[in-house]
Amino acid sequence: MPQILILGAGHSSPFLIQHLLDHSGARVVVADRDRDAAERRVGDHPQGEARGLDLRDNDETAALFAASDLVIHLLPPQLQPTVARLAVEHGCHLVSASYRSSEIEQLHDKARAKGVALMTEMGLDPGIDLMSAQRIISDIQARGGVVDRFLSYGGGLPEPSFTGNPLRYCVTWNPRNVVMAAEHGARYLRKGHFKLEPWNRVFGRTWPVDVPNLGVFDAYANRDSISYRAIHGIERVRTLVRGTLRYPGYAAIWHLMVRLGLPNEHLEIPKLGERTWAELTEMFLPDPDEAGGARGDIKTRVAVYLGLDADDERLAALEWLGLFDDAPIGIAGEHPAEALKKRLEERLPLPADIRDMVVLHHEIDAVFPDDVVERTLSTFIHYGEPAGLTAMAQTVGMPAALGARLLLDGQLTRRGCLSPTDEDVYTPVLAALEAEGLRFTESVERTTT
C-alpha cells in the first residue's frame, strides 16, 4: 500500500485529509507540530496515522520521508523549499498548494533524474484559478486569438450577508498569510506599462470589481503578476493583473495597520507577550514632542498620526480590533506580526451559523485576425457548510488531493517541476472538479473593431 505524508493540519487541511483517507487507497500519515491537531483530522480512520513532527528533527523527518511515496505540503510557504529538497532526496513526489519559487525550479533536473514530480500551486489561488484561466487562454490561442487584457481575481470571504465585524472578514486559512499579505509588494501591467506597488502601498491602491451575481468588491494587486505572461504563454498581453477581492472598506482599514507598522516579522520586542496592545501600538507612534506627535490618549494620538477624524469609522475599527486595549498580548513570540495573527484569530473567527465563500473571477480580452475582440468573463463561486467544512478547505484541498491521486495512479507520468497550467494537469483536475459541481460560469461577448 502506498503511503502519503501530509505536512500540516491547519485550516486548509480537513477536506484534503478526509478525501485521501476515503478515496486514495493509500496509508495517510498526517504530521504537524501540534499532534492533537493531527489526531483530530485523522480521527479513528483505519488507514490514517497522526504524528507530532518538528522538521528540525532530522532523523524522524528523514524516516517519514523515506517511508512515503508522496508528500503534501500544507505548511507555511517559506518551508516549501526545505520540504521539496527532502522529497527529492528521499525519492517521493511533492504536491503543494504554495506558489512555485525559484528554489523549486532549481530542483527540476535533479527531481526528474530521481523520478520525482514536484507539483506546486495545486490549491485554490494559486491552483484552480490558473487551471481555469489556462483552459480559456489555450482555446483562444487555438482559434488564432491574442490575449490583450487579462485580469484574474480571487478571494476567500464570509457570505455576502455577513456584517459581524467592521472588516466583513473572517479567518478561514492561515492567519499569518492574512497578516503578511502585502509583504512582497506587487508588480503588474497596465496598458503596456510596468506598475509597481511597494509593500506599504498595496492596500492603499484599490479599484472596484463587479462580480456577476455578487456585486462590487474592492481589489488590490497581488504579488508578481508579470511572471504570468510566461506561465500562461501570453507574451503580447498589455494589461495583466492578478488581484485579491475584499468587501469594500477592508483594504482601507488594513492600510492603516500597515501604516502603523504592525504586519512586521523582523522587529523583535522582548517579552512582547507580557506587554499590552496599547503599549505595542504606542511603540509605532512618535513621541508628543516629535514631528507628527500629539498629546492625549492612545486613540487620539493614533488618529493624529494617521490623519483621521475622531469619528472616522476606520479608527473605530482599529479600536474594535483592540489595538488600544490595556490587556496583555499573551503570546510566546517576539514579533508584532505574531501578535496581530493572534488577534485576528481571536476577533475574526467564522461564526458557526455563517458560511464562508470563495470567489474566482477572470476577465480576458482577446483580439482575432478578423478584427473581432472577444471578452470572456469567467466566475467561480462556492460556499462552505455552516459549522462544517469551509469552502476554503474544500477548494484548496481538492486540487491537491486530485494531483496526488493522478501521480499515485500513474495517470501523470512526467517528472520534474509540474504546473497547474500544463494541459495534462488542468484537463483531468478541472473535469474532476466539475463532476463534483465545482464549475465556472462563463459568458463571451464579441465586438468588431
Short mmCIF file of C-alpha atoms in Angstrom, two decimals:
data_model
loop_
_atom_site.label_atom_id
_atom_site.label_comp_id
_atom_site.label_asym_id
_atom_site.label_seq_id
_atom_site.Cartn_x
_atom_site.Cartn_y
_atom_site.Cartn_z
CA MET A 1 0.00 0.00 0.00
CA PRO A 2 1.45 3.42 -0.93
CA GLN A 3 1.94 5.99 1.80
CA ILE A 4 1.02 9.68 1.63
CA LEU A 5 2.63 12.06 4.12
CA ILE A 6 0.60 15.24 4.74
CA LEU A 7 2.55 18.01 6.44
CA GLY A 8 0.21 20.40 8.22
CA ALA A 9 -3.18 20.00 9.94
CA GLY A 10 -4.37 23.63 9.85
CA HIS A 11 -7.36 25.47 8.39
CA SER A 12 -6.88 24.22 4.80
CA SER A 13 -6.32 20.55 5.58
CA PRO A 14 -9.58 18.81 6.67
CA PHE A 15 -11.15 18.16 3.26
CA LEU A 16 -7.85 17.02 1.74
CA ILE A 17 -7.14 14.60 4.58
CA GLN A 18 -10.62 13.08 4.61
CA HIS A 19 -10.73 12.76 0.81
CA LEU A 20 -7.42 10.90 0.67
CA LEU A 21 -8.33 8.69 3.62
CA ASP A 22 -11.54 7.68 1.86
CA HIS A 23 -10.51 7.57 -1.80
CA SER A 24 -6.75 7.23 -2.34
CA GLY A 25 -6.29 3.61 -1.34
CA ALA A 26 -3.14 4.75 0.45
CA ARG A 27 -1.99 4.93 4.03
CA VAL A 28 -2.25 8.58 5.07
CA VAL A 29 0.12 9.96 7.70
CA VAL A 30 -0.73 13.45 8.96
CA ALA A 31 2.15 15.21 10.69
CA ASP A 32 2.02 18.54 12.50
CA ARG A 33 3.92 20.19 15.32
CA ASP A 34 0.57 20.06 17.14
CA ARG A 35 -0.03 16.32 17.41
CA ASP A 36 -3.52 16.91 18.82
CA ALA A 37 -4.48 18.81 15.66
CA ALA A 38 -3.23 15.92 13.52
CA GLU A 39 -5.20 13.43 15.61
CA ARG A 40 -8.39 15.48 15.23
CA ARG A 41 -8.00 15.41 11.45
CA VAL A 42 -7.34 11.66 11.23
CA GLY A 43 -9.86 10.51 13.83
CA ASP A 44 -10.11 6.74 14.04
CA HIS A 45 -9.83 6.06 10.31
CA PRO A 46 -8.15 2.66 9.82
CA GLN A 47 -5.85 3.95 7.04
CA GLY A 48 -4.73 7.06 8.92
CA GLU A 49 -1.99 7.87 11.38
CA ALA A 50 -1.32 11.10 13.27
CA ARG A 51 2.21 12.18 14.12
CA GLY A 52 3.73 15.06 16.01
CA LEU A 53 6.64 16.34 13.93
CA ASP A 54 9.19 19.11 14.05
CA LEU A 55 11.02 19.34 10.70
CA ARG A 56 14.17 20.22 12.64
CA ASP A 57 14.20 16.66 13.98
CA ASN A 58 16.32 15.37 11.12
CA ASP A 59 16.18 11.67 11.96
CA GLU A 60 12.39 11.43 12.39
CA THR A 61 11.76 13.65 9.36
CA ALA A 62 14.09 11.60 7.16
CA ALA A 63 12.43 8.36 8.28
CA LEU A 64 8.95 9.69 7.45
CA PHE A 65 10.00 10.91 4.00
CA ALA A 66 11.85 7.68 3.24
CA ALA A 67 8.75 5.64 4.07
CA SER A 68 6.43 7.77 1.90
CA ASP A 69 5.63 7.69 -1.81
CA LEU A 70 4.23 11.22 -1.87
CA VAL A 71 4.29 14.22 0.45
CA ILE A 72 1.74 17.03 0.51
CA HIS A 73 2.99 20.38 1.79
CA LEU A 74 0.44 22.47 3.73
CA LEU A 75 2.97 24.20 5.98
CA PRO A 76 3.90 27.92 5.75
CA PRO A 77 5.19 28.78 2.24
CA GLN A 78 8.71 29.58 3.43
CA LEU A 79 9.17 25.90 4.35
CA GLN A 80 8.33 24.64 0.85
CA PRO A 81 11.94 24.61 -0.49
CA THR A 82 13.08 22.55 2.50
CA VAL A 83 10.24 20.07 2.00
CA ALA A 84 10.95 19.87 -1.74
CA ARG A 85 14.64 19.14 -1.20
CA LEU A 86 13.75 16.38 1.26
CA ALA A 87 11.25 14.91 -1.20
CA VAL A 88 13.84 14.78 -3.97
CA GLU A 89 16.47 13.37 -1.64
CA HIS A 90 14.19 10.55 -0.49
CA GLY A 91 12.53 9.89 -3.86
CA CYS A 92 8.95 10.85 -3.07
CA HIS A 93 6.66 13.10 -5.09
CA LEU A 94 5.65 16.53 -3.79
CA VAL A 95 2.25 18.22 -4.07
CA SER A 96 1.90 21.71 -2.63
CA ALA A 97 -0.69 24.50 -2.53
CA SER A 98 2.03 27.17 -2.25
CA TYR A 99 3.43 29.36 -5.02
CA ARG A 100 6.18 27.92 -7.17
CA SER A 101 9.53 29.56 -6.42
CA SER A 102 12.98 29.79 -7.95
CA GLU A 103 14.22 27.28 -5.35
CA ILE A 104 11.70 24.74 -6.66
CA GLU A 105 12.63 25.42 -10.28
CA GLN A 106 16.28 24.81 -9.48
CA LEU A 107 15.36 21.28 -8.37
CA HIS A 108 13.78 20.38 -11.72
CA ASP A 109 16.67 18.41 -13.24
CA LYS A 110 17.54 16.63 -10.02
CA ALA A 111 13.90 15.69 -9.41
CA ARG A 112 13.48 14.37 -12.95
CA ALA A 113 16.64 12.30 -12.62
CA LYS A 114 15.29 10.79 -9.38
CA GLY A 115 11.87 10.09 -10.94
CA VAL A 116 10.19 12.64 -8.68
CA ALA A 117 7.38 15.05 -9.59
CA LEU A 118 7.27 18.46 -7.90
CA MET A 119 3.70 19.72 -8.35
CA THR A 120 3.19 23.17 -6.80
CA GLU A 121 0.33 25.70 -6.90
CA MET A 122 -2.29 22.97 -6.52
CA GLY A 123 -4.80 24.84 -4.38
CA LEU A 124 -7.45 27.48 -4.96
CA ASP A 125 -5.36 30.59 -5.64
CA PRO A 126 -2.87 29.62 -6.91
CA GLY A 127 -4.36 26.49 -8.43
CA ILE A 128 -7.93 26.39 -9.70
CA ASP A 129 -7.57 29.98 -10.91
CA LEU A 130 -4.53 29.11 -13.06
CA MET A 131 -6.11 25.96 -14.46
CA SER A 132 -9.37 27.61 -15.45
CA ALA A 133 -7.64 30.63 -16.99
CA GLN A 134 -5.24 28.45 -18.96
CA ARG A 135 -8.09 26.42 -20.43
CA ILE A 136 -9.68 29.65 -21.75
CA ILE A 137 -6.37 31.03 -23.00
CA SER A 138 -5.43 27.81 -24.78
CA ASP A 139 -8.80 27.81 -26.56
CA ILE A 140 -8.31 31.44 -27.62
CA GLN A 141 -4.85 30.69 -28.99
CA ALA A 142 -6.05 27.57 -30.81
CA ARG A 143 -8.51 29.82 -32.67
CA GLY A 144 -5.80 32.32 -33.63
CA GLY A 145 -6.52 34.89 -30.94
CA VAL A 146 -4.04 37.01 -28.97
CA VAL A 147 -4.75 37.86 -25.33
CA ASP A 148 -4.50 41.64 -24.85
CA ARG A 149 -6.01 42.05 -21.37
CA PHE A 150 -6.13 39.54 -18.53
CA LEU A 151 -7.48 40.32 -15.06
CA SER A 152 -7.70 37.47 -12.56
CA TYR A 153 -9.14 37.90 -9.07
CA GLY A 154 -9.61 35.65 -6.07
CA GLY A 155 -10.97 35.95 -2.56
CA GLY A 156 -11.95 33.93 0.47
CA LEU A 157 -14.70 35.72 2.41
CA PRO A 158 -17.74 35.21 4.59
CA GLU A 159 -21.01 35.02 2.67
CA PRO A 160 -22.39 38.38 1.45
CA SER A 161 -24.98 38.73 4.23
CA PHE A 162 -22.26 38.82 6.91
CA THR A 163 -21.82 42.11 8.79
CA GLY A 164 -20.45 40.71 12.03
CA ASN A 165 -17.30 42.82 12.25
CA PRO A 166 -16.04 46.11 10.77
CA LEU A 167 -13.79 44.37 8.23
CA ARG A 168 -16.53 41.99 6.98
CA TYR A 169 -13.84 39.33 7.03
CA CYS A 170 -13.29 36.01 8.81
CA VAL A 171 -10.14 33.92 9.06
CA THR A 172 -10.61 30.63 7.17
CA TRP A 173 -7.00 29.93 6.21
CA ASN A 174 -3.50 30.50 7.62
CA PRO A 175 -3.80 33.80 9.53
CA ARG A 176 -0.11 34.50 9.01
CA ASN A 177 -0.81 34.80 5.27
CA VAL A 178 -3.56 37.33 6.03
CA VAL A 179 -1.25 39.42 8.21
CA MET A 180 1.64 39.39 5.72
CA ALA A 181 -0.42 39.58 2.52
CA ALA A 182 1.48 42.61 1.20
CA GLU A 183 4.99 41.68 2.31
CA HIS A 184 6.29 41.17 -1.26
CA GLY A 185 4.61 44.25 -2.73
CA ALA A 186 3.15 43.85 -6.20
CA ARG A 187 4.02 44.38 -9.85
CA TYR A 188 1.69 44.23 -12.83
CA LEU A 189 0.98 45.61 -16.31
CA ARG A 190 -1.48 48.37 -17.24
CA LYS A 191 -1.85 49.16 -20.94
CA GLY A 192 1.71 48.11 -21.66
CA HIS A 193 3.29 49.91 -18.68
CA PHE A 194 5.01 48.27 -15.73
CA LYS A 195 3.34 49.26 -12.45
CA LEU A 196 4.85 48.71 -9.01
CA GLU A 197 3.34 48.78 -5.55
CA PRO A 198 5.74 48.62 -2.59
CA TRP A 199 4.59 46.66 0.43
CA ASN A 200 3.40 49.77 2.27
CA ARG A 201 1.16 50.92 -0.61
CA VAL A 202 -0.58 47.72 -1.72
CA PHE A 203 -3.73 48.28 0.38
CA GLY A 204 -3.78 51.97 -0.43
CA ARG A 205 -4.45 51.37 -4.12
CA THR A 206 -7.68 49.54 -4.80
CA TRP A 207 -10.24 49.56 -7.58
CA PRO A 208 -13.83 48.26 -7.88
CA VAL A 209 -14.60 44.90 -9.50
CA ASP A 210 -18.18 43.92 -10.30
CA VAL A 211 -18.55 40.16 -9.88
CA PRO A 212 -21.66 38.71 -11.55
CA ASN A 213 -24.36 37.66 -9.06
CA LEU A 214 -22.39 39.04 -6.10
CA GLY A 215 -21.86 42.77 -6.61
CA VAL A 216 -18.94 45.16 -6.30
CA PHE A 217 -15.76 44.30 -4.40
CA ASP A 218 -12.51 46.16 -3.77
CA ALA A 219 -9.47 44.64 -5.47
CA TYR A 220 -5.78 45.14 -4.79
CA ALA A 221 -2.78 43.82 -6.72
CA ASN A 222 -1.34 40.50 -5.58
CA ARG A 223 2.41 39.77 -5.68
CA ASP A 224 4.06 39.31 -9.10
CA SER A 225 1.54 39.37 -11.94
CA ILE A 226 4.14 39.95 -14.65
CA SER A 227 5.67 36.49 -14.33
CA TYR A 228 2.36 35.04 -15.53
CA ARG A 229 2.99 36.27 -19.06
CA ALA A 230 5.39 33.36 -19.49
CA ILE A 231 3.39 30.96 -17.30
CA HIS A 232 0.26 31.40 -19.43
CA GLY A 233 2.14 31.92 -22.71
CA ILE A 234 0.65 35.39 -23.32
CA GLU A 235 3.77 37.44 -24.02
CA ARG A 236 1.86 40.03 -26.08
CA VAL A 237 -0.60 40.89 -23.30
CA ARG A 238 -0.74 44.62 -22.49
CA THR A 239 -2.75 44.55 -19.24
CA LEU A 240 -2.11 41.77 -16.75
CA VAL A 241 -3.22 41.91 -13.13
CA ARG A 242 -3.72 39.20 -10.53
CA GLY A 243 -5.63 40.67 -7.62
CA THR A 244 -7.34 39.87 -4.33
CA LEU A 245 -11.01 40.62 -3.64
CA ARG A 246 -12.34 42.01 -0.36
CA TYR A 247 -15.59 43.65 0.66
CA PRO A 248 -15.43 47.46 0.40
CA GLY A 249 -13.71 49.02 3.42
CA TYR A 250 -11.40 46.14 4.33
CA ALA A 251 -8.35 47.42 2.45
CA ALA A 252 -8.74 50.94 3.85
CA ILE A 253 -8.64 49.58 7.40
CA TRP A 254 -5.75 47.24 6.69
CA HIS A 255 -3.81 50.07 5.05
CA LEU A 256 -3.89 51.88 8.41
CA MET A 257 -2.39 48.86 10.17
CA VAL A 258 0.35 48.76 7.55
CA ARG A 259 1.00 52.48 8.07
CA LEU A 260 1.28 51.84 11.81
CA GLY A 261 3.80 49.06 11.08
CA LEU A 262 2.06 46.12 12.77
CA PRO A 263 2.49 43.50 9.98
CA ASN A 264 6.21 43.08 10.78
CA GLU A 265 8.09 39.79 11.24
CA HIS A 266 11.54 41.33 11.72
CA LEU A 267 11.46 43.74 14.67
CA GLU A 268 11.91 41.77 17.88
CA ILE A 269 10.23 43.04 21.05
CA PRO A 270 11.48 41.37 24.24
CA LYS A 271 8.69 39.95 26.43
CA LEU A 272 6.09 41.04 23.92
CA GLY A 273 3.52 38.64 25.35
CA GLU A 274 3.63 40.46 28.71
CA ARG A 275 3.04 43.87 27.13
CA THR A 276 -0.38 45.32 26.38
CA TRP A 277 -1.86 46.11 22.99
CA ALA A 278 -1.77 49.80 23.81
CA GLU A 279 1.95 49.52 24.62
CA LEU A 280 2.62 47.78 21.29
CA THR A 281 0.69 50.40 19.32
CA GLU A 282 2.46 53.16 21.24
CA MET A 283 5.83 51.84 20.05
CA PHE A 284 4.97 52.82 16.47
CA LEU A 285 3.91 56.38 17.31
CA PRO A 286 6.16 59.46 17.50
CA ASP A 287 6.64 60.99 20.94
CA PRO A 288 4.45 64.02 21.64
CA ASP A 289 7.37 66.41 21.17
CA GLU A 290 8.44 64.90 17.83
CA ALA A 291 7.22 65.98 14.40
CA GLY A 292 3.86 64.34 13.82
CA GLY A 293 3.44 63.61 17.51
CA ALA A 294 0.45 64.55 19.65
CA ARG A 295 -0.69 64.51 23.25
CA GLY A 296 -3.70 62.69 24.62
CA ASP A 297 -4.83 59.11 25.00
CA ILE A 298 -3.60 56.38 22.64
CA LYS A 299 -6.68 56.59 20.40
CA THR A 300 -6.27 60.34 19.95
CA ARG A 301 -2.58 60.02 19.20
CA VAL A 302 -3.21 57.29 16.60
CA ALA A 303 -5.88 59.48 14.99
CA VAL A 304 -3.46 62.41 14.71
CA TYR A 305 -0.64 60.23 13.40
CA LEU A 306 -2.85 58.67 10.73
CA GLY A 307 -4.66 61.90 9.88
CA LEU A 308 -8.10 60.64 10.93
CA ASP A 309 -11.04 62.44 12.47
CA ALA A 310 -12.12 61.22 15.89
CA ASP A 311 -15.35 59.81 14.44
CA ASP A 312 -13.74 58.08 11.46
CA GLU A 313 -15.12 54.54 11.03
CA ARG A 314 -11.64 53.24 10.26
CA LEU A 315 -10.39 54.46 13.64
CA ALA A 316 -13.37 52.76 15.26
CA ALA A 317 -12.36 49.54 13.50
CA LEU A 318 -8.85 49.73 14.96
CA GLU A 319 -10.39 50.25 18.39
CA TRP A 320 -12.73 47.28 17.82
CA LEU A 321 -9.71 45.13 16.98
CA GLY A 322 -8.35 46.01 20.41
CA LEU A 323 -5.23 47.89 19.37
CA PHE A 324 -5.77 50.43 22.16
CA ASP A 325 -6.56 47.88 24.90
CA ASP A 326 -4.66 47.55 28.17
CA ALA A 327 -4.98 43.75 28.07
CA PRO A 328 -1.75 41.69 27.81
CA ILE A 329 -1.00 40.36 24.33
CA GLY A 330 -0.26 36.88 25.65
CA ILE A 331 1.95 35.28 23.00
CA ALA A 332 5.25 33.42 23.19
CA GLY A 333 6.69 35.17 20.13
CA GLU A 334 8.50 38.49 19.88
CA HIS A 335 7.29 39.99 16.58
CA PRO A 336 4.36 42.38 16.01
CA ALA A 337 3.03 40.17 13.19
CA GLU A 338 2.69 37.26 15.60
CA ALA A 339 0.65 39.43 17.94
CA LEU A 340 -1.56 40.57 15.07
CA LYS A 341 -2.02 36.98 13.91
CA LYS A 342 -3.29 36.01 17.36
CA ARG A 343 -5.61 38.99 17.46
CA LEU A 344 -7.18 38.12 14.10
CA GLU A 345 -7.82 34.56 15.25
CA GLU A 346 -9.50 35.92 18.39
CA ARG A 347 -11.58 38.67 16.76
CA LEU A 348 -12.32 37.31 13.28
CA PRO A 349 -13.45 33.68 13.62
CA LEU A 350 -16.07 32.33 11.22
CA PRO A 351 -19.35 32.12 13.20
CA ALA A 352 -20.98 28.70 13.29
CA ASP A 353 -24.11 29.95 11.52
CA ILE A 354 -22.23 31.73 8.70
CA ARG A 355 -20.94 30.10 5.53
CA ASP A 356 -17.64 31.10 4.06
CA MET A 357 -17.36 31.77 0.34
CA VAL A 358 -14.59 31.58 -2.23
CA VAL A 359 -14.68 33.66 -5.40
CA LEU A 360 -12.56 33.47 -8.55
CA HIS A 361 -13.22 35.86 -11.40
CA HIS A 362 -11.41 36.27 -14.75
CA GLU A 363 -11.81 38.96 -17.37
CA ILE A 364 -9.96 38.09 -20.59
CA ASP A 365 -9.92 40.23 -23.75
CA ALA A 366 -8.58 38.66 -26.94
CA VAL A 367 -8.06 40.09 -30.42
CA PHE A 368 -8.56 37.89 -33.50
CA PRO A 369 -7.19 38.30 -37.08
CA ASP A 370 -10.62 39.33 -38.43
CA ASP A 371 -10.64 42.35 -36.05
CA VAL A 372 -13.06 40.65 -33.67
CA VAL A 373 -12.50 41.42 -29.98
CA GLU A 374 -13.73 38.74 -27.63
CA ARG A 375 -14.28 39.38 -23.92
CA THR A 376 -14.66 36.34 -21.68
CA LEU A 377 -15.98 36.63 -18.15
CA SER A 378 -15.48 33.51 -16.06
CA THR A 379 -16.66 33.31 -12.45
CA PHE A 380 -16.45 30.62 -9.77
CA ILE A 381 -18.44 30.95 -6.53
CA HIS A 382 -18.54 28.25 -3.89
CA TYR A 383 -20.00 28.26 -0.36
CA GLY A 384 -18.96 26.20 2.61
CA GLU A 385 -21.16 24.39 5.09
CA PRO A 386 -22.37 26.20 8.24
CA ALA A 387 -20.45 24.75 11.19
CA GLY A 388 -18.89 22.24 8.76
CA LEU A 389 -16.29 22.10 6.03
CA THR A 390 -15.33 25.53 4.80
CA ALA A 391 -15.31 26.41 1.12
CA MET A 392 -11.66 27.35 1.59
CA ALA A 393 -10.74 23.89 2.87
CA GLN A 394 -12.68 22.22 0.05
CA THR A 395 -11.25 24.30 -2.78
CA VAL A 396 -7.66 24.30 -1.51
CA GLY A 397 -7.76 20.63 -0.60
CA MET A 398 -9.47 19.08 -3.62
CA PRO A 399 -6.92 20.12 -6.31
CA ALA A 400 -4.07 18.90 -4.11
CA ALA A 401 -5.88 15.61 -3.47
CA LEU A 402 -6.60 15.13 -7.18
CA GLY A 403 -2.99 15.90 -8.09
CA ALA A 404 -1.79 13.33 -5.57
CA ARG A 405 -4.13 10.71 -6.98
CA LEU A 406 -3.03 11.42 -10.57
CA LEU A 407 0.57 10.73 -9.57
CA LEU A 408 -0.10 7.67 -7.43
CA ASP A 409 -2.48 6.13 -10.00
CA GLY A 410 0.09 6.55 -12.77
CA GLN A 411 -2.12 8.85 -14.87
CA LEU A 412 0.50 11.60 -14.75
CA THR A 413 3.90 10.25 -15.72
CA ARG A 414 6.01 13.38 -16.31
CA ARG A 415 8.62 14.17 -13.69
CA GLY A 416 10.41 17.28 -12.50
CA CYS A 417 8.52 20.55 -11.96
CA LEU A 418 4.87 20.35 -12.99
CA SER A 419 2.43 23.26 -13.25
CA PRO A 420 -1.35 23.58 -12.99
CA THR A 421 -1.16 25.31 -16.40
CA ASP A 422 0.10 22.07 -18.01
CA GLU A 423 -2.69 20.51 -20.07
CA ASP A 424 -2.16 17.03 -18.65
CA VAL A 425 -2.73 18.54 -15.19
CA TYR A 426 -5.56 21.00 -15.68
CA THR A 427 -7.70 18.87 -18.01
CA PRO A 428 -8.30 15.94 -15.62
CA VAL A 429 -8.38 18.12 -12.49
CA LEU A 430 -10.96 20.55 -13.87
CA ALA A 431 -13.05 17.63 -15.14
CA ALA A 432 -12.99 16.03 -11.69
CA LEU A 433 -13.89 19.34 -10.02
CA GLU A 434 -16.80 19.85 -12.39
CA ALA A 435 -18.04 16.33 -11.66
CA GLU A 436 -18.28 17.46 -8.03
CA GLY A 437 -20.24 20.59 -9.02
CA LEU A 438 -17.26 22.95 -8.75
CA ARG A 439 -17.51 24.77 -12.06
CA PHE A 440 -17.13 28.22 -13.57
CA THR A 441 -19.92 30.23 -15.17
CA GLU A 442 -18.73 31.82 -18.41
CA SER A 443 -20.03 34.43 -20.81
CA VAL A 444 -18.48 35.67 -24.06
CA GLU A 445 -19.14 39.00 -25.78
CA ARG A 446 -17.84 39.68 -29.29
CA THR A 447 -17.41 43.08 -30.94
CA THR A 448 -15.75 44.26 -34.15
CA THR A 449 -13.12 46.98 -34.09
#
